[in-house]
mmCIF file of C-alpha atoms in Angstrom:
data_model
loop_
_atom_site.group_PDB
_atom_site.id
_atom_site.type_symbol
_atom_site.label_atom_id
_atom_site.label_comp_id
_atom_site.label_asym_id
_atom_site.label_seq_id
_atom_site.Cartn_x
_atom_site.Cartn_y
_atom_site.Cartn_z
ATOM 1 C CA UNK A 1048 22.297 2.593 -30.530
ATOM 2 C CA UNK A 1049 20.425 1.007 -27.574
ATOM 3 C CA UNK A 1050 21.461 -2.365 -26.256
ATOM 4 C CA UNK A 1051 18.738 -5.080 -26.037
ATOM 5 C CA UNK A 1052 16.992 -5.424 -22.687
ATOM 6 C CA UNK A 1053 18.691 -8.803 -22.045
ATOM 7 C CA UNK A 1054 22.150 -7.242 -22.481
ATOM 8 C CA UNK A 1055 21.228 -4.392 -20.169
ATOM 9 C CA UNK A 1056 20.008 -6.806 -17.536
ATOM 10 C CA UNK A 1057 23.252 -8.826 -17.668
ATOM 11 C CA UNK A 1058 25.194 -5.607 -17.157
ATOM 12 C CA UNK A 1059 22.976 -4.676 -14.212
ATOM 13 C CA UNK A 1060 23.476 -8.060 -12.519
ATOM 14 C CA UNK A 1061 27.252 -7.942 -13.082
ATOM 15 C CA UNK A 1062 27.482 -4.443 -11.622
ATOM 16 C CA UNK A 1063 25.402 -5.446 -8.626
ATOM 17 C CA UNK A 1064 27.668 -8.473 -7.985
ATOM 18 C CA UNK A 1065 30.818 -6.332 -8.094
ATOM 19 C CA UNK A 1066 29.241 -3.823 -5.720
ATOM 20 C CA UNK A 1067 28.327 -6.519 -3.210
ATOM 21 C CA UNK A 1068 31.864 -8.040 -3.396
ATOM 22 C CA UNK A 1069 33.498 -4.674 -2.852
ATOM 23 C CA UNK A 1070 31.285 -3.858 0.106
ATOM 24 C CA UNK A 1071 31.971 -7.193 1.780
ATOM 25 C CA UNK A 1072 35.800 -6.738 1.935
ATOM 26 C CA UNK A 1073 36.952 -5.082 5.189
ATOM 27 C CA UNK A 1074 39.521 -2.276 4.849
ATOM 28 C CA UNK A 1075 42.042 -0.739 7.202
ATOM 29 C CA UNK A 1076 42.232 -2.070 10.772
ATOM 30 C CA UNK A 1077 38.535 -2.244 11.601
ATOM 31 C CA UNK A 1078 37.804 -5.201 13.904
ATOM 32 C CA UNK A 1079 35.582 -7.875 12.360
ATOM 33 C CA UNK A 1080 31.929 -7.951 13.382
ATOM 34 C CA UNK A 1081 31.446 -10.030 16.531
ATOM 35 C CA UNK A 1082 34.988 -9.450 17.933
ATOM 36 C CA UNK A 1083 35.008 -8.907 21.731
ATOM 37 C CA UNK A 1084 35.478 -5.270 22.790
ATOM 38 C CA UNK A 1085 37.608 -4.635 25.926
ATOM 39 C CA UNK A 1086 35.595 -3.323 28.897
ATOM 40 C CA UNK A 1087 37.130 -1.629 31.943
ATOM 41 C CA UNK A 1088 36.366 -3.399 35.262
ATOM 42 C CA UNK A 1089 35.792 -1.673 38.587
ATOM 43 C CA UNK A 1090 39.303 -2.682 39.678
ATOM 44 C CA UNK A 1091 40.874 -0.768 36.821
ATOM 45 C CA UNK A 1092 41.838 -3.836 34.826
ATOM 46 C CA UNK A 1093 40.522 -4.591 31.367
ATOM 47 C CA UNK A 1094 38.431 -7.659 30.684
ATOM 48 C CA UNK A 1095 37.078 -8.809 27.330
ATOM 49 C CA UNK A 1096 33.365 -8.434 26.712
ATOM 50 C CA UNK A 1097 31.545 -11.710 26.117
ATOM 51 C CA UNK A 1098 31.494 -12.861 22.510
ATOM 52 C CA UNK A 1099 27.973 -13.317 21.014
ATOM 53 C CA UNK A 1100 27.087 -16.971 20.822
ATOM 54 C CA UNK A 1101 27.000 -18.816 17.518
ATOM 55 C CA UNK A 1102 23.343 -19.589 18.174
ATOM 56 C CA UNK A 1103 22.412 -15.905 18.297
ATOM 57 C CA UNK A 1104 24.266 -15.251 15.048
ATOM 58 C CA UNK A 1105 22.567 -18.158 13.289
ATOM 59 C CA UNK A 1106 19.142 -16.991 14.409
ATOM 60 C CA UNK A 1107 19.500 -13.493 12.911
ATOM 61 C CA UNK A 1108 17.229 -12.999 9.900
ATOM 62 C CA UNK A 1109 19.036 -12.646 6.546
ATOM 63 C CA UNK A 1110 18.191 -9.675 4.322
ATOM 64 C CA UNK A 1111 15.740 -10.618 1.579
ATOM 65 C CA UNK A 1112 17.263 -11.118 -1.869
ATOM 66 C CA UNK A 1113 15.997 -8.894 -4.653
ATOM 67 C CA UNK A 1114 15.117 -9.815 -8.202
ATOM 68 C CA UNK A 1115 15.701 -8.376 -11.663
ATOM 69 C CA UNK A 1116 13.334 -5.406 -11.368
ATOM 70 C CA UNK A 1117 14.934 -4.150 -8.153
ATOM 71 C CA UNK A 1118 18.469 -4.533 -9.521
ATOM 72 C CA UNK A 1119 17.525 -2.763 -12.758
ATOM 73 C CA UNK A 1120 15.918 0.099 -10.805
ATOM 74 C CA UNK A 1121 19.143 0.625 -8.865
ATOM 75 C CA UNK A 1122 21.052 0.810 -12.168
ATOM 76 C CA UNK A 1123 18.898 3.643 -13.589
ATOM 77 C CA UNK A 1124 20.538 7.042 -13.955
ATOM 78 C CA UNK A 1125 19.374 9.517 -11.298
ATOM 79 C CA UNK A 1126 19.131 13.155 -12.387
ATOM 80 C CA UNK A 1127 16.883 16.147 -11.968
ATOM 81 C CA UNK A 1128 13.899 16.689 -14.236
ATOM 82 C CA UNK A 1129 14.694 18.767 -17.344
ATOM 83 C CA UNK A 1130 12.349 21.550 -18.515
ATOM 84 C CA UNK A 1131 9.217 20.608 -20.448
ATOM 85 C CA UNK A 1132 10.088 23.241 -23.031
ATOM 86 C CA UNK A 1133 9.424 22.083 -26.600
ATOM 87 C CA UNK A 1134 7.247 19.094 -25.667
ATOM 88 C CA UNK A 1135 4.136 18.190 -27.659
ATOM 89 C CA UNK A 1136 2.449 14.889 -28.488
ATOM 90 C CA UNK A 1137 3.467 15.382 -32.121
ATOM 91 C CA UNK A 1138 7.151 15.103 -31.119
ATOM 92 C CA UNK A 1139 6.429 11.355 -30.731
ATOM 93 C CA UNK A 1140 4.738 10.955 -34.112
ATOM 94 C CA UNK A 1141 1.328 11.668 -35.579
ATOM 95 C CA UNK A 1142 -0.967 9.495 -33.465
ATOM 96 C CA UNK A 1143 -0.887 5.689 -33.324
ATOM 97 C CA UNK A 1144 1.355 4.042 -35.896
ATOM 98 C CA UNK A 1145 2.080 0.543 -37.227
ATOM 99 C CA UNK A 1146 5.705 0.239 -36.127
ATOM 100 C CA UNK A 1147 5.763 -3.589 -36.243
ATOM 101 C CA UNK A 1148 4.497 -3.766 -39.839
ATOM 102 C CA UNK A 1149 1.554 -6.105 -39.169
ATOM 103 C CA UNK A 1150 -0.956 -3.812 -40.859
ATOM 104 C CA UNK A 1151 -2.617 -2.657 -37.605
ATOM 105 C CA UNK A 1152 -1.779 0.431 -35.542
ATOM 106 C CA UNK A 1153 -0.455 0.088 -31.992
ATOM 107 C CA UNK A 1154 -3.774 1.029 -30.349
ATOM 108 C CA UNK A 1155 -5.712 -1.741 -32.087
ATOM 109 C CA UNK A 1156 -2.857 -4.177 -31.481
ATOM 110 C CA UNK A 1157 -3.071 -3.552 -27.724
ATOM 111 C CA UNK A 1158 -6.873 -3.752 -27.630
ATOM 112 C CA UNK A 1159 -6.768 -7.071 -29.498
ATOM 113 C CA UNK A 1160 -4.035 -8.349 -27.156
ATOM 114 C CA UNK A 1161 -5.764 -7.528 -23.866
ATOM 115 C CA UNK A 1162 -9.529 -7.533 -24.461
ATOM 116 C CA UNK A 1163 -11.722 -10.632 -24.465
ATOM 117 C CA UNK A 1164 -15.060 -11.246 -26.235
ATOM 118 C CA UNK A 1165 -13.611 -9.359 -29.189
ATOM 119 C CA UNK A 1166 -15.512 -7.968 -32.155
ATOM 120 C CA UNK A 1167 -13.040 -7.086 -34.917
ATOM 121 C CA UNK A 1168 -13.582 -5.480 -38.307
ATOM 122 C CA UNK A 1169 -11.274 -6.182 -41.235
ATOM 123 C CA UNK A 1170 -8.786 -8.118 -39.132
ATOM 124 C CA UNK A 1171 -7.543 -4.986 -37.350
ATOM 125 C CA UNK A 1172 -10.146 -2.555 -36.048
ATOM 126 C CA UNK A 1173 -11.434 -3.601 -32.614
ATOM 127 C CA UNK A 1174 -15.116 -2.682 -32.422
ATOM 128 C CA UNK A 1175 -15.901 -4.080 -28.964
ATOM 129 C CA UNK A 1176 -14.506 -6.195 -26.166
ATOM 130 C CA UNK A 1177 -14.214 -6.679 -22.427
ATOM 131 C CA UNK A 1178 -11.292 -5.364 -20.379
ATOM 132 C CA UNK A 1179 -10.218 -6.516 -16.927
ATOM 133 C CA UNK A 1180 -8.716 -3.185 -15.946
ATOM 134 C CA UNK A 1181 -5.439 -3.536 -14.033
ATOM 135 C CA UNK A 1182 -5.512 -0.029 -12.517
ATOM 136 C CA UNK A 1183 -8.937 -0.257 -10.851
ATOM 137 C CA UNK A 1184 -9.575 -4.042 -10.770
ATOM 138 C CA UNK A 1185 -12.922 -3.492 -12.506
ATOM 139 C CA UNK A 1186 -14.518 -4.978 -15.633
ATOM 140 C CA UNK A 1187 -15.084 -2.507 -18.488
ATOM 141 C CA UNK A 1188 -17.051 -3.084 -21.682
ATOM 142 C CA UNK A 1189 -15.339 -1.309 -24.570
ATOM 143 C CA UNK A 1190 -17.418 -0.106 -27.519
ATOM 144 C CA UNK A 1191 -15.744 1.721 -30.416
ATOM 145 C CA UNK A 1192 -17.425 5.071 -31.010
ATOM 146 C CA UNK A 1193 -19.278 4.880 -27.690
ATOM 147 C CA UNK A 1194 -18.377 6.427 -24.357
ATOM 148 C CA UNK A 1195 -14.591 6.633 -24.079
ATOM 149 C CA UNK A 1196 -14.017 4.237 -21.177
ATOM 150 C CA UNK A 1197 -10.750 2.592 -22.298
ATOM 151 C CA UNK A 1198 -7.497 4.441 -22.975
ATOM 152 C CA UNK A 1199 -4.127 3.079 -24.048
ATOM 153 C CA UNK A 1200 -1.804 4.284 -21.306
ATOM 154 C CA UNK A 1201 1.857 4.997 -21.863
ATOM 155 C CA UNK A 1202 3.305 3.294 -18.762
ATOM 156 C CA UNK A 1203 6.074 5.885 -18.865
ATOM 157 C CA UNK A 1204 4.237 9.020 -19.957
ATOM 158 C CA UNK A 1205 5.554 10.762 -23.079
ATOM 159 C CA UNK A 1206 5.944 14.063 -21.257
ATOM 160 C CA UNK A 1207 7.797 12.380 -18.399
ATOM 161 C CA UNK A 1208 10.153 10.714 -20.887
ATOM 162 C CA UNK A 1209 10.676 14.053 -22.682
ATOM 163 C CA UNK A 1210 11.842 15.695 -19.445
ATOM 164 C CA UNK A 1211 14.143 12.764 -18.640
ATOM 165 C CA UNK A 1212 16.029 12.274 -21.868
ATOM 166 C CA UNK A 1213 13.659 11.950 -24.834
ATOM 167 C CA UNK A 1214 14.094 15.610 -25.782
ATOM 168 C CA UNK A 1215 17.490 14.563 -27.184
ATOM 169 C CA UNK A 1216 16.268 11.534 -29.170
ATOM 170 C CA UNK A 1217 15.803 11.423 -32.919
ATOM 171 C CA UNK A 1218 12.298 11.235 -34.351
ATOM 172 C CA UNK A 1219 12.421 7.497 -35.118
ATOM 173 C CA UNK A 1220 13.287 6.616 -31.509
ATOM 174 C CA UNK A 1221 10.481 8.780 -30.142
ATOM 175 C CA UNK A 1222 7.950 7.181 -32.527
ATOM 176 C CA UNK A 1223 9.159 3.725 -31.528
ATOM 177 C CA UNK A 1224 8.845 4.632 -27.831
ATOM 178 C CA UNK A 1225 5.288 5.925 -28.247
ATOM 179 C CA UNK A 1226 4.145 2.722 -29.991
ATOM 180 C CA UNK A 1227 6.209 0.088 -28.169
ATOM 181 C CA UNK A 1228 4.001 -2.625 -26.560
ATOM 182 C CA UNK A 1229 6.404 -2.668 -23.611
ATOM 183 C CA UNK A 1230 5.205 0.842 -22.790
ATOM 184 C CA UNK A 1231 1.496 0.406 -23.592
ATOM 185 C CA UNK A 1232 -1.482 -0.950 -21.639
ATOM 186 C CA UNK A 1233 -5.272 -0.632 -22.145
ATOM 187 C CA UNK A 1234 -6.717 0.782 -18.920
ATOM 188 C CA UNK A 1235 -9.665 2.616 -17.418
ATOM 189 C CA UNK A 1236 -9.832 6.045 -19.075
ATOM 190 C CA UNK A 1237 -10.563 7.863 -15.807
ATOM 191 C CA UNK A 1238 -7.547 6.349 -14.050
ATOM 192 C CA UNK A 1239 -5.300 7.142 -17.013
ATOM 193 C CA UNK A 1240 -6.361 10.777 -17.071
ATOM 194 C CA UNK A 1241 -5.918 11.025 -13.322
ATOM 195 C CA UNK A 1242 -2.344 9.818 -13.792
ATOM 196 C CA UNK A 1243 -1.578 12.323 -16.540
ATOM 197 C CA UNK A 1244 2.205 12.519 -16.994
ATOM 198 C CA UNK A 1245 3.013 11.601 -13.380
ATOM 199 C CA UNK A 1246 5.877 9.289 -12.451
ATOM 200 C CA UNK A 1247 5.910 6.737 -9.612
ATOM 201 C CA UNK A 1248 6.656 9.426 -7.030
ATOM 202 C CA UNK A 1249 3.341 11.147 -7.792
ATOM 203 C CA UNK A 1250 0.934 8.411 -8.908
ATOM 204 C CA UNK A 1251 0.386 4.672 -8.520
ATOM 205 C CA UNK A 1252 -2.652 2.536 -9.477
ATOM 206 C CA UNK A 1253 -5.427 2.391 -6.885
ATOM 207 C CA UNK A 1254 -5.309 -1.407 -7.292
ATOM 208 C CA UNK A 1255 -2.524 -2.105 -4.782
ATOM 209 C CA UNK A 1256 -2.122 -5.698 -5.991
ATOM 210 C CA UNK A 1257 -0.799 -4.554 -9.389
ATOM 211 C CA UNK A 1258 1.657 -1.899 -8.177
ATOM 212 C CA UNK A 1259 4.697 -4.202 -8.245
ATOM 213 C CA UNK A 1260 4.018 -5.191 -11.859
ATOM 214 C CA UNK A 1261 3.353 -1.538 -12.779
ATOM 215 C CA UNK A 1262 6.619 -0.277 -11.293
ATOM 216 C CA UNK A 1263 8.546 -3.187 -12.828
ATOM 217 C CA UNK A 1264 7.155 -2.209 -16.251
ATOM 218 C CA UNK A 1265 8.277 1.379 -15.737
ATOM 219 C CA UNK A 1266 11.751 0.139 -14.802
ATOM 220 C CA UNK A 1267 11.846 -2.101 -17.893
ATOM 221 C CA UNK A 1268 10.858 0.778 -20.192
ATOM 222 C CA UNK A 1269 13.334 3.205 -18.660
ATOM 223 C CA UNK A 1270 16.083 0.591 -18.839
ATOM 224 C CA UNK A 1271 15.318 -0.129 -22.507
ATOM 225 C CA UNK A 1272 15.348 3.531 -23.565
ATOM 226 C CA UNK A 1273 17.855 5.044 -21.115
ATOM 227 C CA UNK A 1274 15.216 7.292 -19.556
ATOM 228 C CA UNK A 1275 16.484 8.592 -16.250
ATOM 229 C CA UNK A 1276 14.661 8.952 -12.918
ATOM 230 C CA UNK A 1277 14.613 11.591 -10.213
ATOM 231 C CA UNK A 1278 15.715 10.630 -6.719
ATOM 232 C CA UNK A 1279 12.147 10.898 -5.416
ATOM 233 C CA UNK A 1280 10.952 8.652 -8.250
ATOM 234 C CA UNK A 1281 13.610 6.020 -7.561
ATOM 235 C CA UNK A 1282 12.786 6.075 -3.846
ATOM 236 C CA UNK A 1283 9.096 5.489 -4.653
ATOM 237 C CA UNK A 1284 9.967 2.629 -7.012
ATOM 238 C CA UNK A 1285 12.158 0.876 -4.451
ATOM 239 C CA UNK A 1286 9.526 1.338 -1.758
ATOM 240 C CA UNK A 1287 7.056 -0.603 -3.919
ATOM 241 C CA UNK A 1288 9.576 -3.244 -5.042
ATOM 242 C CA UNK A 1289 10.597 -3.861 -1.424
ATOM 243 C CA UNK A 1290 7.153 -5.445 -0.980
ATOM 244 C CA UNK A 1291 7.851 -7.949 -3.798
ATOM 245 C CA UNK A 1292 11.635 -8.514 -3.742
ATOM 246 C CA UNK A 1293 11.544 -11.266 -6.361
ATOM 247 C CA UNK A 1294 9.665 -9.221 -8.983
ATOM 248 C CA UNK A 1295 11.083 -10.020 -12.458
ATOM 249 C CA UNK A 1296 11.754 -7.521 -15.212
ATOM 250 C CA UNK A 1297 8.845 -7.949 -17.665
ATOM 251 C CA UNK A 1298 9.175 -8.518 -21.398
ATOM 252 C CA UNK A 1299 7.152 -7.166 -24.311
ATOM 253 C CA UNK A 1300 3.687 -8.666 -24.351
ATOM 254 C CA UNK A 1301 3.582 -9.455 -20.629
ATOM 255 C CA UNK A 1302 0.231 -8.470 -19.153
ATOM 256 C CA UNK A 1303 0.058 -5.934 -16.342
ATOM 257 C CA UNK A 1304 -1.588 -8.099 -13.715
ATOM 258 C CA UNK A 1305 -1.468 -8.977 -10.052
ATOM 259 C CA UNK A 1306 0.192 -12.230 -8.993
ATOM 260 C CA UNK A 1307 -2.247 -15.097 -8.353
ATOM 261 C CA UNK A 1308 -3.549 -15.250 -4.813
ATOM 262 C CA UNK A 1309 -2.158 -18.058 -2.714
ATOM 263 C CA UNK A 1310 -4.753 -20.686 -1.960
ATOM 264 C CA UNK A 1311 -5.527 -21.265 1.711
ATOM 265 C CA UNK A 1312 -4.455 -24.705 2.912
ATOM 266 C CA UNK A 1313 -7.307 -27.183 2.899
ATOM 267 C CA UNK A 1314 -7.693 -29.199 6.098
ATOM 268 C CA UNK A 1315 -7.004 -32.873 5.480
ATOM 269 C CA UNK A 1316 -9.911 -35.239 5.448
ATOM 270 C CA UNK A 1317 -8.164 -37.361 8.102
ATOM 271 C CA UNK A 1318 -7.820 -34.471 10.534
ATOM 272 C CA UNK A 1319 -11.441 -33.472 10.031
ATOM 273 C CA UNK A 1320 -12.699 -37.004 10.729
ATOM 274 C CA UNK A 1321 -10.469 -38.040 13.664
ATOM 275 C CA UNK A 1322 -12.088 -40.423 16.117
ATOM 276 C CA UNK A 1323 -11.935 -39.872 19.891
ATOM 277 C CA UNK A 1324 -8.646 -40.911 21.450
ATOM 278 C CA UNK A 1325 -8.683 -43.690 24.046
ATOM 279 C CA UNK A 1326 -6.047 -44.949 26.469
ATOM 280 C CA UNK A 1327 -5.993 -48.346 24.754
ATOM 281 C CA UNK A 1328 -7.249 -50.200 21.689
ATOM 282 C CA UNK A 1329 -9.474 -52.300 23.927
ATOM 283 C CA UNK A 1330 -11.388 -49.244 25.042
ATOM 284 C CA UNK A 1331 -11.570 -47.901 21.473
ATOM 285 C CA UNK A 1332 -13.014 -51.237 20.268
ATOM 286 C CA UNK A 1333 -15.491 -51.354 23.163
ATOM 287 C CA UNK A 1334 -16.706 -47.895 22.105
ATOM 288 C CA UNK A 1335 -17.149 -49.088 18.522
ATOM 289 C CA UNK A 1336 -14.035 -47.514 16.922
ATOM 290 C CA UNK A 1337 -11.249 -49.057 14.820
ATOM 291 C CA UNK A 1338 -9.507 -50.632 13.091
ATOM 292 C CA UNK A 1339 -6.878 -48.106 11.933
ATOM 293 C CA UNK A 1340 -4.428 -48.649 9.064
ATOM 294 C CA UNK A 1341 -0.860 -47.321 8.927
ATOM 295 C CA UNK A 1342 -0.474 -44.534 6.360
ATOM 296 C CA UNK A 1343 -4.230 -44.053 6.027
ATOM 297 C CA UNK A 1344 -5.549 -43.244 9.496
ATOM 298 C CA UNK A 1345 -3.891 -40.745 11.815
ATOM 299 C CA UNK A 1346 -5.344 -42.720 14.754
ATOM 300 C CA UNK A 1347 -2.899 -45.534 13.923
ATOM 301 C CA UNK A 1348 -0.106 -43.574 15.639
ATOM 302 C CA UNK A 1349 -2.059 -43.404 18.898
ATOM 303 C CA UNK A 1350 -1.847 -47.119 19.622
ATOM 304 C CA UNK A 1351 0.782 -49.901 19.764
ATOM 305 C CA UNK A 1352 0.926 -52.239 16.754
ATOM 306 C CA UNK A 1353 1.843 -55.366 18.679
ATOM 307 C CA UNK A 1354 2.034 -57.759 15.720
ATOM 308 C CA UNK A 1355 3.533 -55.207 13.337
ATOM 309 C CA UNK A 1356 0.982 -55.854 10.587
ATOM 310 C CA UNK A 1357 0.232 -52.176 10.013
ATOM 311 C CA UNK A 1358 -3.213 -52.355 11.607
ATOM 312 C CA UNK A 1359 -4.219 -51.484 15.160
ATOM 313 C CA UNK A 1360 -7.406 -51.895 17.145
ATOM 314 C CA UNK A 1361 -8.525 -54.851 15.035
ATOM 315 C CA UNK A 1362 -11.826 -56.328 16.084
#
């Protein structure tokens, strides 16, 4: 029986903490970092090397801390890929199924969850809608029965899972895996078919902004179902997650999307409207500038407030 994702994550964090504690305890007689090392002088005597200053130590940059996705990736089992022998789509059930019992199959559930401007028939069948595709960062108009432009991607491909543990699962687990919203995402059909059954070592979305979320989803799925990774795959995952060290481990229903762009700082109105600076308030007043109020005008700080009333250069 599989543990819930939350339980797995707690185990991952605990293991990571123990590993860090163990690594931080010096063993044997190794000198501590920063201890002076004896250096032979030209006269044959031994003098201690200078000890690095506390200032230099304080100025060294600390290693970035990593979040849930990175820690969970490190906890994945690393093994070689098993043979693809015996794999077929039918091993994961006969097409899309209604595993959550809501009356709609998993494909229509995902289309209804992600598309906008929906047209739905009978409460389940999605006839049309608009997709903001995460893989290509393009807008796609979906039309049921029209050109096949939207696929439901298995974030961890069924064939990849088969070669990394699913061959040993029972039928119910494989059907659950193939229809689990955690492992599904509506995407551009061309990008999905380009991906095929590739793992992170062989394929990543062309939309660079979504790669962290994509890899984190793969880690979440593989953690949930005990699907292992190859060493090359893990290396590729960590390379991506190193660019977003705080990436969380996503939950079911979380959209595969890029983080919001940081807004550029807007120049303050005060800075944009600063008056010329003069050597005294008298000259500023003669030139037609002032008064300036404390806390409202940056020019206030340029001049002496002789009477302390919070206003300078009063006319």
